[in-house]
Amino acid sequence: MKALVYHGPRERAWEEVPDPKLEADTDVIVGVDAVTICGTDLHILKGDVPEVTDGTILGHEAVGTVEEVGSAVRSVRPGDHVLVSCIAGCGTCRFCRETRYGQCTSGGGWALGHTINGVQAQYARVPFGDLSLYQLPQGVSDEAAVMLADILPTSYEVGVLNGGVRPGDTVVIVGAGPIGLAAVMTARLYSPSRIVVIDPAQTRRDAAKSIGADVVLDAELEPALEVVHSLTEGLGADVVMEAVGIPATFEMCTALVRPGGRVANIGVHGAPATIHLETLWIKDVTITTGLVDTSSTPRLLRLLADRQIDPTPLVTHRFGLDEFMDAYDVFSRPAETGALKVVLQRS
Amino acid sequence: MKALVYHGPRERAWEEVPDPKLEADTDVIVGVDAVTICGTDLHILKGDVPEVTDGTILGHEAVGTVEEVGSAVRSVRPGDHVLVSCIAGCGTCRFCRETRYGQCTSGGGWALGHTINGVQAQYARVPFGDLSLYQLPQGVSDEAAVMLADILPTSYEVGVLNGGVRPGDTVVIVGAGPIGLAAVMTARLYSPSRIVVIDPAQTRRDAAKSIGADVVLDAELEPALEVVHSLTEGLGADVVMEAVGIPATFEMCTALVRPGGRVANIGVHGAPATIHLETLWIKDVTITTGLVDTSSTPRLLRLLADRQIDPTPLVTHRFGLDEFMDAYDVFSRPAETGALKVVLQRS
Amino acid sequence: MKALVYHGPRERAWEEVPDPKLEADTDVIVGVDAVTICGTDLHILKGDVPEVTDGTILGHEAVGTVEEVGSAVRSVRPGDHVLVSCIAGCGTCRFCRETRYGQCTSGGGWALGHTINGVQAQYARVPFGDLSLYQLPQGVSDEAAVMLADILPTSYEVGVLNGGVRPGDTVVIVGAGPIGLAAVMTARLYSPSRIVVIDPAQTRRDAAKSIGADVVLDAELEPALEVVHSLTEGLGADVVMEAVGIPATFEMCTALVRPGGRVANIGVHGAPATIHLETLWIKDVTITTGLVDTSSTPRLLRLLADRQIDPTPLVTHRFGLDEFMDAYDVFSRPAETGALKVVLQRS
Amino acid sequence: MKALVYHGPRERAWEEVPDPKLEADTDVIVGVDAVTICGTDLHILKGDVPEVTDGTILGHEAVGTVEEVGSAVRSVRPGDHVLVSCIAGCGTCRFCRETRYGQCTSGGGWALGHTINGVQAQYARVPFGDLSLYQLPQGVSDEAAVMLADILPTSYEVGVLNGGVRPGDTVVIVGAGPIGLAAVMTARLYSPSRIVVIDPAQTRRDAAKSIGADVVLDAELEPALEVVHSLTEGLGADVVMEAVGIPATFEMCTALVRPGGRVANIGVHGAPATIHLETLWIKDVTITTGLVDTSSTPRLLRLLADRQIDPTPLVTHRFGLDEFMDAYDVFSRPAETGALKVVLQRS
């Protein structure tokens, strides 16, 4: 089959590789119908994620059709049309028993396209199929569903639920990439009074606005603290989400939160940040971090089927499955291409 | 009357000052029966808290007898024996309506010995008496009760409740000063399996042990991370409390917590710290800060009256009210004197 | 002044009475601008609420203008345009310290038009003004605001928050009177997938539909259990709210809830009901009851000002303040008049 | 092998039956080392649980040694010494994904000795071994561990956690059978100020007292409401647990709870009860029901290993495995024998 293979920093190829085979009785082989590229894949290609080794097939977000199931798999069978979640869970370790599948200590967690071959391929082996595959409801498009493989549960669990968004809140989201925009979308489920999105790119601010942000701003041109204080009687935001992953934006978040408020970090960080405890110690703030557990995926599928959320505006570019090299080119230059999420589908 | 007056950095005097008078209809004048000194008072004397001005009477922890009440005060009357809490609440601002009295925006919060005269005196004016004074239950000593003015609610709310201690947990408390020890005491209310206390002073580790810590260690001599991992199957502690207030101990806390665990900062910080987001972003941790709200004070008084907690082991030195200069000398040199809390009582 | 006075079962009159006066230093005298009638007022008129005595002015929902304030009142002053909440709080008793103002043990709770004179009058004395009056935000109409005196916080706190509505839930609301409709409105803030409303009156089912219910039904004509099971894969509803107040509807609620679900009773009951523990003991259900605390009123005012909620569709009839006898006539015959809420305004 | 077989109402025999065999790849065959009898087994013998059919081996609480494992079982292997939990979970259905294993819709939940053969036998087939078997920690006796198969997690989850016991609370437990006594034991983990136990049997009240109840009473001789009000300033208990399972005791519980308090039903009911909504509707009470999920079992095992709980006082009688007929005789006449839990061990 063909797959997108990582060959060390800056090297990738869409090339012929052996078909995947069942290796454990909990495995499932899936034929990939729709797949997307994540910002994390670009990090891997920069060499930032050293546990990904030369020869690994990338990708952890897909929709597919079940081809073959291991003997211990009970919840899907060949022919089923399924969402392939970015997170797998063994179901029995300490963390899985608390539905923290992202922290699974027995081979689950984020494995696809990371510690094992991923889904940017014609076929993929998915471990622990019972807990990482989800039957797709009727009437849901592959393109919409694939947004639930990672970015919607990530923004919902790590951003909105950790942030504790409530009706009437003022919510600030720093970063309007795909994750930040998905956070706008899922925060709206709780009817905040006001969502403020901060991003330097005009196209992303426009996207935020069209998806439902009430106020957008470029922190290099406007004083974010003043804007947020003017909206909150000088107190700061109830909830602030970090959706970039660099020290400066994390520090901005802790400056924008009100006393008693919450900062939910969603961004993937590669360097330490400064935490201003000399002002924060007295402010009753809560700061959370997290990898998605995908414990919300069944609920998000229900919301998608019932049209309470519509992730399709996040998809800016569409390709055939064999156009992976082009898709990466477009996705890796968002400033030029305006790319948010690109979706590749089997023709 | 006599009072302990701050006269700028390093200058304090037990001197004659005018008696306090009612200034607002919610004020109460209290005759001080028992009073203690807080580590924060030493910070003020170092000049670290610039909003405390020359001429201010220090102190925010006392037990006393009501002398006079303003016309709007309903819950106490002259002759009542009361706990004077370190925190006052106006009762009507946004934060008071959420029982976050510590964040009161209308003259409450931490006012005594900070923005107004305090309780290290023969008499004190207490603002918002209805929400800052508590009738003492029968059979409770002044010495025990005065520990509920600040350190017990602080350690309980900001440490134990923010930390979410549960039965069976492994809890690490960094710092065994009065607040850290009070955290040991109040954490035990939730039956953790194991409390580990880290402090460089042998006398404080001994105190921790006698109050109920299961493991004590000096992080300069023993590798704290290894000890905690050996107790937790390599995962880290469920809850870690910072009770020192310097960058190094905060950073130690974030290194000792397990995936999915909580770090509760109790310490008063004067400088920023480093937060290692490059490892924490994926660990599902929750970090909290906070000023005490004293919302737990009625519950703690009940626990004290019912002998579920006994704070008297925290009191190492006792003085008469007019021995304030000596009491400060002893309290400010704990390494030599072994002082934890000192209590001064009206003879 | 003129007021609507209760004179024992079935007897009411709009008659001349003495003007109210300040009685406590926490009292406020308010000139009534807009006022409404509650289903509870009809209960009183039936003689069902014996603690209301002959001569009492009815009413507990108003918007008004502050005329005079007691010496201890700090948050409002003459001329302020305010919401008069149905619940007062002393602010210092055990329950008020937990923001359970409805359970105040010191003269707060539901007092207006119940244990003291109410607001169906030209002027009213409001106790504990600091915690029972709220400044009205700019741009909010009196008619909309008066819905926040009782029915919106009641449905939100006792129905939606106690019920724990979450995005994607199936919510059943039994009863489409004003409280049930307000529950539809405030449940929608949490983006449930589906709201099912059950009521025998066609006009009320129509109102529910236009306010946002997804499914409406008459339980006498359609099998409610079958309808709910068909929508929930046979499990039952995630959240069921009782908004009628009779045994049959309560029992229906406990039959419609899924395993692990919640039944939130909002209705005012006059008789015991049967609880089928022989089936419920194993179902992991939670049943809650409650009187409103109005702890959510500031948040609801924010949502109203920000146009996240619009209660005006609940108002079906409008009168002048001196048309109280007619307003009661209309309100007490909803089957004929189609009345939901009637609002009387000072001309 | 030999097993205790149900042969219709009032008929049981310790008789020869075929050895169990693996039927699914998730099954485990366990050799029974220690086993106990549950009050529910007596209900079955009365014919109250019609889904248990003639020929079924009873029993759902055991400790044993793994003999054989299905091909899909990963967490135990032959020779492992394990706790056999009363609840199994498929791990993948909607309820299992929320750790509500008790509500499993795919063959889990309470199956042993109910819908399939149980553990009152020399060997047993345990379904879904990965989620229903737990490795026993070092130094834990079989007799203590077998109390964690059902009664400790049941009392802890359905009583203490659902009841939300907090330090300083007044807790009332109605019924001092094994479950009520286990509730005393696990409630103490949260340091309530006072535990009141109500039971008509002197021996059980004595047992409650020795396990840690502060007040015990016989409701037929003493007015329970007066006693509880005298302990709670007339308010009622913070938390009330029902551990009997008849209408009268449930109704007593709802009478004893304070405004804002919680009633946690643990008892197995066979008949409807009356709920006095005419007084409860305004009291802000929460009533919960539940079947144990055993989600707390790992935590309870940790508490047992760390000696934070000691269930051995619950064991009053000990037998060899082949003395099952005698053990049932003793257990079914507690008034005469003083039996709480009886344990049968392989010799």
mmCIF file of N, CA, C and O in Angstrom, chain C residues 217-263:
data_model
loop_
_atom_site.group_PDB
_atom_site.id
_atom_site.type_symbol
_atom_site.label_atom_id
_atom_site.label_comp_id
_atom_site.label_asym_id
_atom_site.label_seq_id
_atom_site.Cartn_x
_atom_site.Cartn_y
_atom_site.Cartn_z
ATOM 1 N N LEU C 217 -45.296 17.011 23.725
ATOM 2 C CA LEU C 217 -46.323 15.977 23.674
ATOM 3 C C LEU C 217 -47.306 16.113 24.829
ATOM 4 O O LEU C 217 -47.008 16.719 25.869
ATOM 5 N N ASP C 218 -48.468 15.544 24.593
ATOM 6 C CA ASP C 218 -49.536 15.483 25.589
ATOM 7 C C ASP C 218 -49.554 14.047 26.112
ATOM 8 O O ASP C 218 -49.882 13.121 25.368
ATOM 9 N N ALA C 219 -49.188 13.887 27.377
ATOM 10 C CA ALA C 219 -49.011 12.542 27.923
ATOM 11 C C ALA C 219 -50.320 11.778 28.008
ATOM 12 O O ALA C 219 -50.327 10.556 28.174
ATOM 13 N N GLU C 220 -51.449 12.491 27.892
ATOM 14 C CA GLU C 220 -52.715 11.768 27.905
ATOM 15 C C GLU C 220 -53.014 11.130 26.558
ATOM 16 O O GLU C 220 -53.777 10.181 26.459
ATOM 17 N N LEU C 221 -52.403 11.678 25.517
ATOM 18 C CA LEU C 221 -52.664 11.161 24.177
ATOM 19 C C LEU C 221 -51.527 10.299 23.646
ATOM 20 O O LEU C 221 -51.739 9.440 22.804
ATOM 21 N N GLU C 222 -50.335 10.581 24.123
ATOM 22 C CA GLU C 222 -49.183 9.846 23.614
ATOM 23 C C GLU C 222 -48.458 9.181 24.771
ATOM 24 O O GLU C 222 -48.394 9.730 25.867
ATOM 25 N N PRO C 223 -47.850 8.012 24.530
ATOM 26 C CA PRO C 223 -47.129 7.322 25.608
ATOM 27 C C PRO C 223 -45.758 7.966 25.811
ATOM 28 O O PRO C 223 -44.832 7.726 25.042
ATOM 29 N N ALA C 224 -45.646 8.783 26.854
ATOM 30 C CA ALA C 224 -44.422 9.559 27.066
ATOM 31 C C ALA C 224 -43.193 8.662 27.166
ATOM 32 O O ALA C 224 -42.139 8.964 26.601
ATOM 33 N N LEU C 225 -43.333 7.547 27.882
ATOM 34 C CA LEU C 225 -42.185 6.669 28.063
ATOM 35 C C LEU C 225 -41.679 6.153 26.719
ATOM 36 O O LEU C 225 -40.482 6.134 26.457
ATOM 37 N N GLU C 226 -42.609 5.778 25.859
ATOM 38 C CA GLU C 226 -42.189 5.265 24.543
ATOM 39 C C GLU C 226 -41.505 6.340 23.716
ATOM 40 O O GLU C 226 -40.509 6.086 23.036
ATOM 41 N N VAL C 227 -42.064 7.540 23.764
ATOM 42 C CA VAL C 227 -41.452 8.627 22.991
ATOM 43 C C VAL C 227 -40.038 8.893 23.481
ATOM 44 O O VAL C 227 -39.086 8.984 22.690
ATOM 45 N N VAL C 228 -39.878 8.986 24.796
ATOM 46 C CA VAL C 228 -38.548 9.287 25.338
ATOM 47 C C VAL C 228 -37.586 8.135 25.057
ATOM 48 O O VAL C 228 -36.433 8.357 24.680
ATOM 49 N N HIS C 229 -38.039 6.917 25.204
ATOM 50 C CA HIS C 229 -37.160 5.783 24.922
ATOM 51 C C HIS C 229 -36.776 5.733 23.444
ATOM 52 O O HIS C 229 -35.637 5.394 23.111
ATOM 53 N N SER C 230 -37.697 6.123 22.572
ATOM 54 C CA SER C 230 -37.363 6.080 21.148
ATOM 55 C C SER C 230 -36.290 7.115 20.808
ATOM 56 O O SER C 230 -35.545 6.969 19.847
ATOM 57 N N LEU C 231 -36.198 8.163 21.619
ATOM 58 C CA LEU C 231 -35.200 9.206 21.373
ATOM 59 C C LEU C 231 -33.862 8.895 22.039
ATOM 60 O O LEU C 231 -32.875 9.587 21.809
ATOM 61 N N THR C 232 -33.837 7.895 22.912
ATOM 62 C CA THR C 232 -32.647 7.688 23.755
ATOM 63 C C THR C 232 -32.176 6.234 23.759
ATOM 64 O O THR C 232 -31.628 5.758 24.750
ATOM 65 N N GLU C 233 -32.371 5.550 22.650
ATOM 66 C CA GLU C 233 -31.949 4.153 22.537
ATOM 67 C C GLU C 233 -32.471 3.320 23.705
ATOM 68 O O GLU C 233 -31.779 2.435 24.219
ATOM 69 N N GLY C 234 -33.675 3.657 24.157
ATOM 70 C CA GLY C 234 -34.317 2.861 25.192
ATOM 71 C C GLY C 234 -33.854 3.124 26.608
ATOM 72 O O GLY C 234 -34.289 2.445 27.542
ATOM 73 N N LEU C 235 -32.983 4.111 26.769
ATOM 74 C CA LEU C 235 -32.404 4.323 28.104
ATOM 75 C C LEU C 235 -33.216 5.243 28.994
ATOM 76 O O LEU C 235 -33.260 5.077 30.211
ATOM 77 N N GLY C 236 -33.842 6.256 28.422
ATOM 78 C CA GLY C 236 -34.483 7.296 29.213
ATOM 79 C C GLY C 236 -33.688 8.586 29.130
ATOM 80 O O GLY C 236 -32.604 8.636 28.552
ATOM 81 N N ALA C 237 -34.261 9.644 29.696
ATOM 82 C CA ALA C 237 -33.669 10.976 29.563
ATOM 83 C C ALA C 237 -32.513 11.163 30.539
ATOM 84 O O ALA C 237 -32.509 10.625 31.629
ATOM 85 N N ASP C 238 -31.551 11.974 30.111
ATOM 86 C CA ASP C 238 -30.429 12.311 30.990
ATOM 87 C C ASP C 238 -30.904 13.142 32.174
ATOM 88 O O ASP C 238 -30.446 12.952 33.296
ATOM 89 N N VAL C 239 -31.793 14.082 31.912
ATOM 90 C CA VAL C 239 -32.282 14.999 32.937
ATOM 91 C C VAL C 239 -33.788 15.143 32.763
ATOM 92 O O VAL C 239 -34.265 15.326 31.650
ATOM 93 N N VAL C 240 -34.519 15.056 33.875
ATOM 94 C CA VAL C 240 -35.967 15.272 33.839
ATOM 95 C C VAL C 240 -36.316 16.316 34.889
ATOM 96 O O VAL C 240 -35.856 16.238 36.028
ATOM 97 N N MET C 241 -37.108 17.316 34.501
ATOM 98 C CA MET C 241 -37.509 18.364 35.434
ATOM 99 C C MET C 241 -39.015 18.314 35.665
ATOM 100 O O MET C 241 -39.782 18.231 34.709
ATOM 101 N N GLU C 242 -39.400 18.392 36.935
ATOM 102 C CA GLU C 242 -40.802 18.405 37.314
ATOM 103 C C GLU C 242 -41.185 19.863 37.513
ATOM 104 O O GLU C 242 -40.634 20.533 38.406
ATOM 105 N N ALA C 243 -42.120 20.371 36.709
ATOM 106 C CA ALA C 243 -42.513 21.775 36.819
ATOM 107 C C ALA C 243 -44.026 21.904 36.927
ATOM 108 O O ALA C 243 -44.631 22.801 36.349
ATOM 109 N N VAL C 244 -44.629 20.987 37.665
ATOM 110 C CA VAL C 244 -46.077 21.043 37.869
ATOM 111 C C VAL C 244 -46.412 21.096 39.362
ATOM 112 O O VAL C 244 -47.037 22.040 39.839
ATOM 113 N N GLY C 245 -45.977 20.038 40.089
ATOM 114 C CA GLY C 245 -46.219 20.037 41.525
ATOM 115 C C GLY C 245 -47.316 19.093 41.989
ATOM 116 O O GLY C 245 -47.939 19.336 43.024
ATOM 117 N N ILE C 246 -47.562 18.024 41.242
ATOM 118 C CA ILE C 246 -48.533 17.025 41.710
ATOM 119 C C ILE C 246 -47.889 15.636 41.670
ATOM 120 O O ILE C 246 -46.902 15.429 40.960
ATOM 121 N N PRO C 247 -48.418 14.685 42.470
ATOM 122 C CA PRO C 247 -47.783 13.365 42.540
ATOM 123 C C PRO C 247 -47.624 12.697 41.182
ATOM 124 O O PRO C 247 -46.568 12.118 40.886
ATOM 125 N N ALA C 248 -48.637 12.783 40.337
ATOM 126 C CA ALA C 248 -48.578 12.048 39.069
ATOM 127 C C ALA C 248 -47.420 12.498 38.196
ATOM 128 O O ALA C 248 -46.746 11.678 37.555
ATOM 129 N N THR C 249 -47.161 13.805 38.161
ATOM 130 C CA THR C 249 -46.079 14.278 37.295
ATOM 131 C C THR C 249 -44.720 13.946 37.891
ATOM 132 O O THR C 249 -43.763 13.648 37.168
ATOM 133 N N PHE C 250 -44.612 13.982 39.220
ATOM 134 C CA PHE C 250 -43.345 13.575 39.840
ATOM 135 C C PHE C 250 -43.060 12.109 39.514
ATOM 136 O O PHE C 250 -41.944 11.742 39.159
ATOM 137 N N GLU C 251 -44.072 11.285 39.631
ATOM 138 C CA GLU C 251 -43.873 9.861 39.356
ATOM 139 C C GLU C 251 -43.531 9.626 37.890
ATOM 140 O O GLU C 251 -42.708 8.773 37.553
ATOM 141 N N MET C 252 -44.135 10.412 37.010
ATOM 142 C CA MET C 252 -43.774 10.322 35.598
ATOM 143 C C MET C 252 -42.286 10.645 35.401
ATOM 144 O O MET C 252 -41.573 9.969 34.648
ATOM 145 N N CYS C 253 -41.819 11.662 36.089
ATOM 146 C CA CYS C 253 -40.405 12.057 35.956
ATOM 147 C C CYS C 253 -39.481 10.909 36.328
ATOM 148 O O CYS C 253 -38.505 10.626 35.630
ATOM 149 N N THR C 254 -39.771 10.249 37.452
ATOM 150 C CA THR C 254 -38.853 9.187 37.882
ATOM 151 C C THR C 254 -38.945 7.969 36.953
ATOM 152 O O THR C 254 -38.031 7.150 36.925
ATOM 153 N N ALA C 255 -40.021 7.867 36.190
ATOM 154 C CA ALA C 255 -40.119 6.774 35.216
ATOM 155 C C ALA C 255 -39.359 7.093 33.936
ATOM 156 O O ALA C 255 -38.927 6.195 33.218
ATOM 157 N N LEU C 256 -39.195 8.391 33.642
ATOM 158 C CA LEU C 256 -38.602 8.786 32.355
ATOM 159 C C LEU C 256 -37.085 8.918 32.395
ATOM 160 O O LEU C 256 -36.446 9.074 31.367
ATOM 161 N N VAL C 257 -36.496 8.889 33.592
ATOM 162 C CA VAL C 257 -35.060 9.163 33.697
ATOM 163 C C VAL C 257 -34.254 7.903 33.393
ATOM 164 O O VAL C 257 -34.678 6.792 33.682
ATOM 165 N N ARG C 258 -33.094 8.078 32.790
ATOM 166 C CA ARG C 258 -32.242 6.937 32.458
ATOM 167 C C ARG C 258 -31.422 6.513 33.679
ATOM 168 O O ARG C 258 -31.263 7.297 34.619
ATOM 169 N N PRO C 259 -30.859 5.306 33.654
ATOM 170 C CA PRO C 259 -29.914 4.938 34.704
ATOM 171 C C PRO C 259 -28.774 5.970 34.750
ATOM 172 O O PRO C 259 -28.254 6.359 33.700
ATOM 173 N N GLY C 260 -28.444 6.414 35.943
ATOM 174 C CA GLY C 260 -27.402 7.425 36.076
ATOM 175 C C GLY C 260 -27.887 8.839 35.842
ATOM 176 O O GLY C 260 -27.082 9.775 35.895
ATOM 177 N N GLY C 261 -29.177 9.023 35.573
ATOM 178 C CA GLY C 261 -29.698 10.352 35.275
ATOM 179 C C GLY C 261 -30.171 11.104 36.497
ATOM 180 O O GLY C 261 -30.063 10.633 37.634
ATOM 181 N N ARG C 262 -30.724 12.297 36.260
ATOM 182 C CA ARG C 262 -31.120 13.188 37.350
ATOM 183 C C ARG C 262 -32.552 13.679 37.166
ATOM 184 O O ARG C 262 -32.955 14.027 36.059
ATOM 185 N N VAL C 263 -33.300 13.716 38.274
ATOM 186 C CA VAL C 263 -34.639 14.284 38.310
ATOM 187 C C VAL C 263 -34.576 15.532 39.185
ATOM 188 O O VAL C 263 -34.243 15.447 40.370
#
